[in-house]
Short mmCIF file of C-alpha atoms in Angstrom, two decimals:
data_model
loop_
_atom_site.label_atom_id
_atom_site.label_comp_id
_atom_site.label_asym_id
_atom_site.label_seq_id
_atom_site.Cartn_x
_atom_site.Cartn_y
_atom_site.Cartn_z
CA MET A 1 114.14 111.57 106.42
CA HIS A 2 116.51 108.80 107.54
CA TYR A 3 119.85 108.40 105.81
CA ARG A 4 120.12 104.92 104.31
CA PRO A 5 123.92 104.15 104.27
CA THR A 6 125.15 101.74 101.52
CA ARG A 7 125.80 98.06 102.21
CA ALA A 8 129.61 98.63 101.60
CA ARG A 9 129.61 101.50 104.29
CA LEU A 10 127.67 99.29 106.60
CA THR A 11 130.12 96.47 106.26
CA THR A 12 133.14 98.68 106.49
CA ALA A 13 131.99 100.62 109.54
CA ALA A 14 130.70 97.67 111.47
CA LEU A 15 133.86 95.93 111.34
CA THR A 16 135.86 98.71 113.02
CA GLY A 17 138.33 97.52 115.54
CA LEU A 18 138.51 94.08 114.34
CA THR A 19 141.53 92.50 112.91
CA CYS A 20 142.22 92.65 109.15
CA THR A 21 143.15 89.11 108.96
CA ALA A 22 139.93 87.89 110.41
CA LEU A 23 137.93 90.27 108.06
CA LEU A 24 139.84 89.19 104.85
CA THR A 25 139.29 85.48 105.78
CA GLY A 26 135.78 85.63 106.87
CA CYS A 27 134.17 88.26 104.64
CA ALA A 28 134.47 85.97 101.62
CA GLY A 29 131.65 83.92 102.92
CA ALA A 30 129.29 86.82 103.76
CA GLY A 31 125.72 86.00 103.15
CA GLY A 32 126.26 82.09 103.01
CA SER A 33 123.86 79.52 103.81
CA GLY A 34 123.28 78.10 107.15
CA GLY A 35 124.31 74.47 106.86
CA GLY A 36 122.78 71.45 108.14
CA ASP A 37 121.56 70.42 111.62
CA GLY A 38 122.83 66.93 111.95
CA ASP A 39 124.44 66.79 115.31
CA LYS A 40 121.76 68.32 117.42
CA THR A 41 123.99 70.88 118.91
CA VAL A 42 123.50 74.66 119.38
CA ASN A 43 126.35 77.10 120.16
CA VAL A 44 124.97 80.12 121.98
CA LEU A 45 126.92 83.41 122.70
CA MET A 46 125.24 85.56 125.21
CA VAL A 47 125.65 88.44 127.73
CA ASN A 48 126.22 87.65 131.29
CA ASN A 49 123.00 89.25 132.72
CA PRO A 50 121.25 87.32 135.46
CA GLN A 51 118.20 86.49 133.29
CA MET A 52 120.57 84.74 130.82
CA LEU A 53 122.32 82.80 133.67
CA ASP A 54 118.87 81.59 134.63
CA LEU A 55 118.36 80.30 130.97
CA GLN A 56 121.70 78.64 131.15
CA LYS A 57 120.89 76.97 134.42
CA LEU A 58 117.47 75.68 133.21
CA THR A 59 118.44 74.72 129.67
CA LYS A 60 120.09 71.13 130.27
CA ASP A 61 117.23 69.64 132.47
CA GLN A 62 114.47 71.12 130.33
CA PHE A 63 115.30 72.08 126.76
CA THR A 64 117.99 69.41 126.17
CA LYS A 65 116.06 66.65 128.05
CA LYS A 66 112.97 67.26 125.86
CA THR A 67 114.59 67.82 122.44
CA GLY A 68 117.88 65.95 122.69
CA ILE A 69 119.63 69.25 121.53
CA LYS A 70 122.89 69.93 123.52
CA VAL A 71 123.43 73.68 124.00
CA ASN A 72 126.98 75.04 124.45
CA PHE A 73 126.90 78.56 126.19
CA THR A 74 129.55 81.16 126.00
CA VAL A 75 128.78 83.83 128.46
CA LEU A 76 130.50 87.17 128.61
CA PRO A 77 130.39 90.75 130.10
CA GLU A 78 128.37 93.28 127.93
CA ASN A 79 131.34 94.99 126.35
CA GLU A 80 133.21 91.82 125.68
CA VAL A 81 130.15 89.95 124.23
CA ARG A 82 129.20 92.87 121.88
CA ASP A 83 132.82 92.73 120.37
CA LYS A 84 132.85 88.95 120.04
CA ILE A 85 129.36 88.80 118.50
CA THR A 86 130.07 91.55 116.16
CA GLN A 87 133.34 89.74 115.03
CA ASP A 88 131.67 86.41 114.49
CA VAL A 89 128.59 87.81 112.83
CA ALA A 90 130.26 90.32 110.54
CA THR A 91 133.01 88.04 109.23
CA GLN A 92 130.36 85.11 108.82
CA ALA A 93 132.62 82.84 110.96
CA GLY A 94 129.75 80.55 111.87
CA GLY A 95 131.00 79.97 115.38
CA TYR A 96 127.71 80.43 116.87
CA ASP A 97 124.03 79.51 116.13
CA VAL A 98 122.24 81.94 118.43
CA VAL A 99 123.40 85.35 119.84
CA THR A 100 122.11 87.98 122.11
CA VAL A 101 121.58 91.33 120.14
CA GLY A 102 119.23 94.21 120.33
CA ALA A 103 117.44 96.98 118.23
CA TYR A 104 120.71 98.66 117.26
CA GLU A 105 122.40 95.84 115.73
CA VAL A 106 119.49 93.95 114.14
CA PRO A 107 118.34 96.57 111.46
CA LEU A 108 122.07 96.92 110.34
CA TRP A 109 123.02 93.37 110.21
CA ALA A 110 119.67 92.27 108.71
CA LYS A 111 120.33 94.75 105.75
CA ASN A 112 123.77 93.12 105.20
CA GLY A 113 122.17 89.73 105.01
CA TRP A 114 123.94 88.55 108.24
CA LEU A 115 120.94 87.14 110.17
CA SER A 116 118.39 84.52 109.32
CA PRO A 117 114.71 85.71 109.38
CA LEU A 118 112.45 83.89 111.94
CA ASP A 119 109.16 84.38 110.28
CA ASN A 120 108.90 81.07 108.86
CA THR A 121 110.39 79.31 111.81
CA VAL A 122 109.86 80.77 115.27
CA ALA A 123 107.16 83.40 114.51
CA GLN A 124 104.83 81.06 112.43
CA ASP A 125 104.60 78.52 115.25
CA PRO A 126 100.98 79.02 116.79
CA SER A 127 102.19 77.69 120.01
CA PHE A 128 104.83 80.59 120.13
CA LYS A 129 101.98 83.16 120.10
CA GLN A 130 103.90 85.92 118.40
CA ASP A 131 101.01 88.34 118.64
CA ASP A 132 101.50 88.26 122.48
CA VAL A 133 104.84 89.89 122.00
CA PHE A 134 104.98 93.68 122.37
CA ALA A 135 105.17 95.45 119.01
CA SER A 136 107.23 98.17 120.60
CA MET A 137 110.00 95.48 121.18
CA THR A 138 109.73 93.82 117.78
CA ASP A 139 109.51 96.92 115.86
CA GLY A 140 113.21 97.38 116.37
CA LEU A 141 113.98 93.71 115.38
CA ARG A 142 112.77 93.96 111.95
CA GLY A 143 114.82 94.47 108.82
CA GLN A 144 113.97 97.01 105.94
CA ASP A 145 112.22 94.01 104.24
CA GLY A 146 109.68 93.89 107.24
CA LYS A 147 110.96 90.45 108.36
CA LEU A 148 111.53 89.66 111.92
CA TYR A 149 115.35 88.69 112.72
CA ALA A 150 115.31 88.35 116.31
CA GLU A 151 112.98 87.31 119.18
CA PRO A 152 112.96 89.36 122.38
CA PHE A 153 114.21 87.40 125.53
CA TYR A 154 113.43 90.24 127.70
CA GLY A 155 112.49 93.88 127.22
CA GLU A 156 113.11 96.95 129.24
CA SER A 157 113.17 100.59 129.65
CA SER A 158 114.82 102.65 132.34
CA PHE A 159 113.63 104.06 135.61
CA LEU A 160 114.66 105.29 139.06
CA MET A 161 114.91 102.67 141.90
CA TYR A 162 115.33 104.12 145.54
CA ARG A 163 115.41 102.64 149.01
CA LYS A 164 112.14 103.56 150.69
CA ASP A 165 113.24 102.78 154.16
CA ILE A 166 116.04 105.26 153.66
CA PHE A 167 113.85 107.97 152.33
CA ASP A 168 111.44 107.36 155.23
CA ALA A 169 114.09 107.65 157.79
CA LYS A 170 115.51 110.80 156.03
CA HIS A 171 111.88 112.29 155.59
CA LEU A 172 112.68 112.44 151.97
CA THR A 173 109.96 112.21 149.33
CA MET A 174 110.32 110.70 145.78
CA PRO A 175 108.12 112.29 143.22
CA ASP A 176 106.60 109.70 140.65
CA ARG A 177 108.23 111.61 137.78
CA PRO A 178 111.23 113.51 139.39
CA THR A 179 113.43 116.03 137.70
CA TRP A 180 117.22 115.55 137.40
CA LYS A 181 117.47 118.59 139.67
CA GLN A 182 115.27 116.85 142.26
CA VAL A 183 117.38 113.61 142.03
CA ALA A 184 120.57 115.46 142.68
CA ASP A 185 119.04 117.28 145.60
CA LEU A 186 117.88 113.83 147.11
CA ALA A 187 121.34 112.22 146.30
CA ALA A 188 122.81 114.85 148.40
CA LYS A 189 120.53 114.39 151.23
CA ALA A 190 120.55 110.49 151.26
CA ASP A 191 124.50 110.56 150.91
CA GLY A 192 125.77 108.99 154.11
CA ALA A 193 122.29 107.96 155.35
CA GLU A 194 123.92 104.62 156.40
CA LYS A 195 127.68 103.87 156.88
CA GLY A 196 129.32 103.65 153.56
CA MET A 197 126.07 104.60 151.66
CA LYS A 198 126.28 106.98 148.70
CA GLY A 199 123.33 108.93 147.25
CA ILE A 200 122.95 107.19 143.80
CA CYS A 201 124.71 104.85 141.49
CA LEU A 202 124.97 105.87 137.81
CA ARG A 203 126.85 103.87 135.17
CA GLY A 204 130.45 105.27 134.65
CA LYS A 205 131.88 102.31 132.78
CA PRO A 206 132.90 103.10 129.19
CA GLY A 207 130.86 101.47 126.25
CA TRP A 208 127.99 102.73 124.32
CA GLY A 209 125.70 100.19 125.89
CA GLU A 210 126.97 100.86 129.38
CA LEU A 211 127.73 104.61 130.32
CA GLY A 212 126.58 105.59 126.84
CA ALA A 213 123.01 104.27 127.33
CA ALA A 214 122.43 106.08 130.67
CA LEU A 215 124.16 109.41 129.59
CA THR A 216 122.35 109.51 126.43
CA THR A 217 118.99 109.54 128.08
CA VAL A 218 120.16 112.54 130.14
CA VAL A 219 121.43 114.26 127.03
CA ASN A 220 118.00 113.61 125.34
CA THR A 221 116.05 115.21 128.09
CA GLU A 222 118.45 118.25 128.53
CA GLY A 223 118.20 119.26 125.00
CA GLY A 224 121.18 117.66 123.43
CA THR A 225 121.69 115.06 120.77
CA TRP A 226 124.64 113.24 119.16
CA PHE A 227 123.71 114.63 115.86
CA THR A 228 121.14 117.07 114.26
CA LYS A 229 118.80 115.77 111.72
CA ASP A 230 121.10 117.01 108.93
CA TRP A 231 124.07 115.24 110.41
CA LYS A 232 125.92 118.17 112.26
CA ALA A 233 127.90 116.70 115.25
CA GLN A 234 126.64 118.04 118.59
CA VAL A 235 128.75 116.33 121.31
CA ASP A 236 130.14 119.58 122.33
CA GLY A 237 126.84 121.39 122.00
CA GLU A 238 125.04 123.23 124.55
CA GLY A 239 122.70 120.44 125.60
CA PHE A 240 125.06 117.60 125.55
CA THR A 241 127.61 119.57 127.46
CA LYS A 242 124.98 120.60 130.17
CA ALA A 243 123.78 117.07 130.51
CA THR A 244 127.34 115.67 130.76
CA GLU A 245 128.34 118.17 133.27
CA ASP A 246 125.41 117.51 135.35
CA TYR A 247 125.82 113.64 135.09
CA VAL A 248 129.66 113.73 135.95
CA ASP A 249 129.24 116.24 138.99
CA LEU A 250 126.44 114.21 140.49
CA VAL A 251 128.27 111.00 140.33
CA ARG A 252 131.60 112.50 141.53
CA LYS A 253 129.85 114.18 144.51
CA HIS A 254 127.29 111.69 145.57
CA GLY A 255 127.83 108.45 143.30
CA GLU A 256 129.14 104.97 144.05
CA ALA A 257 132.79 104.23 144.83
CA GLY A 258 134.67 103.00 141.67
CA ALA A 259 132.21 104.81 139.50
CA PRO A 260 134.48 104.86 136.36
CA GLN A 261 134.35 101.00 136.34
CA ALA A 262 130.72 100.64 137.33
CA GLY A 263 128.34 99.30 134.72
CA PHE A 264 124.92 97.57 135.29
CA ALA A 265 126.37 94.56 137.15
CA GLU A 266 128.41 96.67 139.52
CA CYS A 267 125.47 98.96 140.27
CA LEU A 268 123.25 96.05 140.91
CA ASN A 269 125.85 94.78 143.43
CA ASN A 270 126.02 98.29 145.02
CA PHE A 271 122.32 98.82 145.47
CA THR A 272 121.75 95.21 146.83
CA GLN A 273 124.59 95.70 149.19
CA SER A 274 123.25 99.05 150.61
CA LYS A 275 126.02 100.98 149.17
CA THR A 276 123.73 103.47 147.32
CA ALA A 277 120.35 104.99 148.27
CA MET A 278 119.15 105.34 144.54
CA TRP A 279 119.94 103.69 141.20
CA MET A 280 118.89 104.88 137.76
CA ASP A 281 119.00 101.86 135.32
CA ALA A 282 117.19 99.09 133.50
CA THR A 283 113.68 98.24 134.53
CA SER A 284 114.68 94.55 134.16
CA ALA A 285 116.75 95.05 137.39
CA ALA A 286 113.69 95.14 139.58
CA GLY A 287 112.85 91.54 139.39
CA LEU A 288 116.34 90.81 140.82
CA LEU A 289 115.93 93.35 143.54
CA GLU A 290 112.48 91.90 144.51
CA ASP A 291 113.59 88.27 144.39
CA PRO A 292 113.09 86.66 147.88
CA SER A 293 116.73 86.10 148.05
CA SER A 294 117.58 89.68 147.60
CA PRO A 295 118.58 91.70 150.80
CA VAL A 296 116.67 94.75 149.49
CA ALA A 297 113.39 92.97 148.68
CA GLY A 298 110.40 94.93 149.86
CA LYS A 299 112.56 97.93 150.52
CA VAL A 300 112.67 99.33 147.12
CA GLY A 301 110.46 102.23 145.51
CA TYR A 302 110.20 102.78 141.81
CA ALA A 303 109.82 106.03 139.88
CA GLN A 304 109.96 107.04 136.24
CA ALA A 305 113.35 108.11 134.79
CA PRO A 306 114.20 111.65 135.68
CA VAL A 307 113.54 114.32 133.27
CA THR A 308 114.32 118.00 132.39
CA ASP A 309 112.91 119.23 129.15
CA THR A 310 111.03 115.91 128.02
CA LYS A 311 107.92 114.23 129.22
CA ALA A 312 109.79 110.81 129.55
CA SER A 313 113.34 109.90 129.28
CA GLY A 314 113.58 106.11 129.56
CA TRP A 315 115.36 104.07 127.11
CA LEU A 316 113.93 101.18 125.10
CA TRP A 317 115.81 98.05 124.81
CA THR A 318 115.37 94.19 124.41
CA TRP A 319 118.00 91.56 124.79
CA ALA A 320 116.94 89.52 121.80
CA LEU A 321 117.94 86.20 120.42
CA ALA A 322 118.94 86.04 116.81
CA GLN A 323 120.40 83.49 114.51
CA PRO A 324 123.50 84.36 112.43
CA LYS A 325 123.09 83.12 108.92
CA ALA A 326 126.42 81.55 108.99
CA GLY A 327 125.40 79.33 112.04
CA LYS A 328 125.81 75.63 111.25
CA HIS A 329 122.66 74.49 113.10
CA GLN A 330 119.68 76.56 111.82
CA ASP A 331 116.81 74.33 112.66
CA ALA A 332 118.28 73.50 116.11
CA GLY A 333 118.99 77.05 116.73
CA ALA A 334 115.30 78.10 115.87
CA GLN A 335 113.94 75.41 118.21
CA PHE A 336 116.28 77.00 121.08
CA VAL A 337 115.00 80.39 120.22
CA LYS A 338 111.35 79.30 120.27
CA TRP A 339 111.69 77.65 123.48
CA ALA A 340 113.78 80.54 125.51
CA ALA A 341 111.61 83.32 124.17
CA SER A 342 108.05 81.56 124.87
CA GLN A 343 105.42 81.75 127.31
CA ASP A 344 106.22 78.36 128.46
CA TYR A 345 109.73 79.39 129.39
CA GLU A 346 108.39 82.24 131.41
CA LYS A 347 106.22 79.85 133.26
CA LEU A 348 109.14 77.55 133.87
CA VAL A 349 111.14 80.29 135.43
CA GLY A 350 108.25 81.23 137.48
CA ASP A 351 107.74 77.73 138.89
CA LYS A 352 111.29 76.73 139.23
CA LEU A 353 113.05 80.07 140.29
CA GLY A 354 110.13 82.42 141.31
CA TRP A 355 107.94 84.86 139.22
CA SER A 356 109.93 87.94 139.98
CA ARG A 357 112.72 86.47 138.09
CA VAL A 358 110.82 85.87 134.82
CA PRO A 359 112.41 87.55 131.85
CA ALA A 360 109.54 90.00 131.42
CA GLY A 361 108.96 93.23 129.49
CA LYS A 362 108.10 91.40 126.09
CA ARG A 363 104.75 89.62 126.54
CA LYS A 364 101.41 91.01 127.24
CA SER A 365 100.28 87.71 128.90
CA THR A 366 102.99 88.28 131.47
CA TYR A 367 101.31 91.23 132.91
CA ASP A 368 98.07 89.80 132.89
CA ASN A 369 99.33 86.88 135.01
CA ARG A 370 98.20 86.91 138.43
CA ASP A 371 101.21 85.11 139.78
CA TYR A 372 103.45 87.55 138.21
CA GLN A 373 101.40 90.53 139.27
CA LYS A 374 101.74 89.32 142.88
CA ALA A 375 105.39 88.79 142.70
CA ALA A 376 106.27 91.99 140.71
CA ALA A 377 103.55 94.23 142.57
CA PRO A 378 106.17 96.78 143.54
CA PHE A 379 107.41 97.42 140.02
CA TYR A 380 105.42 95.98 137.12
CA GLN A 381 103.05 98.84 136.53
CA ALA A 382 105.97 101.31 136.64
CA THR A 383 107.91 99.10 134.14
CA LEU A 384 104.76 99.03 131.76
CA THR A 385 104.57 102.87 131.99
CA ALA A 386 108.20 103.46 131.12
CA ILE A 387 108.14 101.06 128.24
CA SER A 388 104.91 102.45 126.79
CA GLU A 389 106.37 106.13 127.05
CA ALA A 390 109.86 105.33 125.60
CA ASP A 391 109.74 107.02 122.00
CA PRO A 392 112.76 105.82 119.76
CA LYS A 393 111.50 107.92 117.04
CA ASN A 394 111.34 111.16 119.12
CA PRO A 395 113.42 110.88 122.23
CA GLY A 396 114.49 114.30 122.74
CA THR A 397 113.63 117.93 121.96
CA GLN A 398 114.79 118.01 118.17
CA PRO A 399 114.46 115.75 115.27
CA ARG A 400 117.11 113.13 114.88
CA PRO A 401 118.64 111.60 111.57
CA THR A 402 117.93 107.96 112.91
CA VAL A 403 115.73 106.12 115.24
CA GLY A 404 116.85 105.19 118.84
CA VAL A 405 116.59 106.48 122.33
CA GLN A 406 119.97 105.55 123.70
CA TYR A 407 122.04 104.88 120.52
CA VAL A 408 122.26 106.40 116.97
CA THR A 409 121.44 103.49 114.50
CA ILE A 410 124.42 103.63 112.28
CA PRO A 411 127.39 101.30 112.32
CA GLU A 412 129.80 103.70 113.23
CA PHE A 413 128.17 104.30 116.63
CA GLN A 414 129.37 101.22 118.25
CA ASP A 415 132.88 102.56 118.00
CA LEU A 416 132.12 106.20 118.39
CA GLY A 417 129.96 105.61 121.51
CA THR A 418 132.60 103.58 123.13
CA LYS A 419 135.31 106.08 122.47
CA VAL A 420 133.31 109.08 123.72
CA THR A 421 132.47 107.36 126.77
CA GLN A 422 135.89 106.37 127.49
CA GLU A 423 136.74 110.09 127.53
CA VAL A 424 133.62 110.76 129.82
CA SER A 425 134.47 108.08 132.10
CA ALA A 426 138.00 109.62 132.30
CA ALA A 427 136.23 112.77 133.49
CA ILE A 428 134.34 110.91 136.12
CA ALA A 429 137.69 109.55 137.32
CA GLY A 430 138.94 113.21 137.54
CA ARG A 431 141.56 112.70 134.90
CA GLN A 432 140.25 115.46 132.69
CA SER A 433 137.56 118.09 132.51
CA VAL A 434 134.24 117.35 130.80
CA LYS A 435 135.15 120.05 128.25
CA GLN A 436 138.33 118.18 127.44
CA ALA A 437 136.36 114.93 127.10
CA LEU A 438 133.72 116.39 124.82
CA ASP A 439 136.27 118.32 122.72
CA LYS A 440 137.68 115.11 121.90
CA GLY A 441 134.33 113.44 121.37
CA GLN A 442 133.27 116.20 118.98
CA LYS A 443 136.10 115.68 116.63
CA LEU A 444 135.44 111.90 116.39
CA ALA A 445 131.57 112.63 115.87
CA GLU A 446 132.35 115.17 113.18
CA GLN A 447 134.53 112.54 111.38
CA VAL A 448 131.31 110.31 111.29
CA ALA A 449 129.01 113.01 110.58
CA SER A 450 130.82 114.17 107.49
CA LYS A 451 130.51 110.89 105.81
CA TYR A 452 126.65 111.17 105.98
CA ARG A 453 126.44 114.85 105.50
CA ASN A 454 128.31 114.49 102.14
CA ASN A 455 126.14 111.77 100.70
#
């Protein structure tokens, strides 16, 4: 049974780390109306992933030209954008009309009344073809009331990417479903295959959505969990400790240079510049690797995310477009979401930028499209398998108190996950042991667990 935290607790915890001044000023308007739409302007705050940068590039000459709606983009790295979006939405500041969020934030923020439902705007338009969108992606974007509060822009799981040419030259074989032990052995053998090349790139940058996402998938498959079903903290538990020791040991011995600062963007650069032979990360990276302009296009193989004690270990995530209820341009914002998340936008990307760069992972029709199948031939089946096997309700070896593969769906996790990964990142940097890192993390997790255990 999932614990249902109160609205007051959600509000307080979600605002951890924000300034009191901003909260006291902004929260007075919580749950307010959206306002009018007179000036035909939309303010968008989004993560700086390549798929979003393509969206920014295409908007003026396509969306604005057709609708007359001007779109102002604010684009930030993942950790920064999460903080800024949380501050804007939670304080009901109304600075942005559309923001990029995911299945972690949406249920919590919908319960607080901070987001506008899209059922009667985007989803009800027959041209949008809502039934074409994977239910596995939209399930996490619904509130407890069943309403849809965000539309997927692209969806992803995680899998292992490796250089086929390097493996062939070194006479190495990658199983379709490798274990973490096999991956560690392969990383050791591929390390130094070319001058300056390391065995594998794994995220080491602090952040619940950076190092936290990758590490938690390892924790899940090695028998660990953040919390037991009855809210006992397990950060220093046997499974969590073994997974973290294995992760830190692998990245320190055979991982990328600068690992404590490496997130998705840094690993993408490392892999495309032949600085690592393998990379375990988001399936959405594959389209970037296979873009004709990529130096590694045609050289990459794709295997399922490594496992130990579970059948699968890939995460499940969608960067989705949501409308804060305090946004001042609700109708124009809905038009932008409907355009950006549509089949027509995917076709536009395919025609203008190439089909491998389509923000995929969310629509069935994409995977039936022959142009996409041809461009994404090396990876689209592996992506579909990874997405279909990800199980947010049962990601590990024991029952959990909330839904989520790579996160715990409680407001406190944004702060907890970031602080614990700061400690683990310090262990990757060699500034402390894994035990020291997890001992500190356990104390933080216990403080969170006690709130839920006593209710």
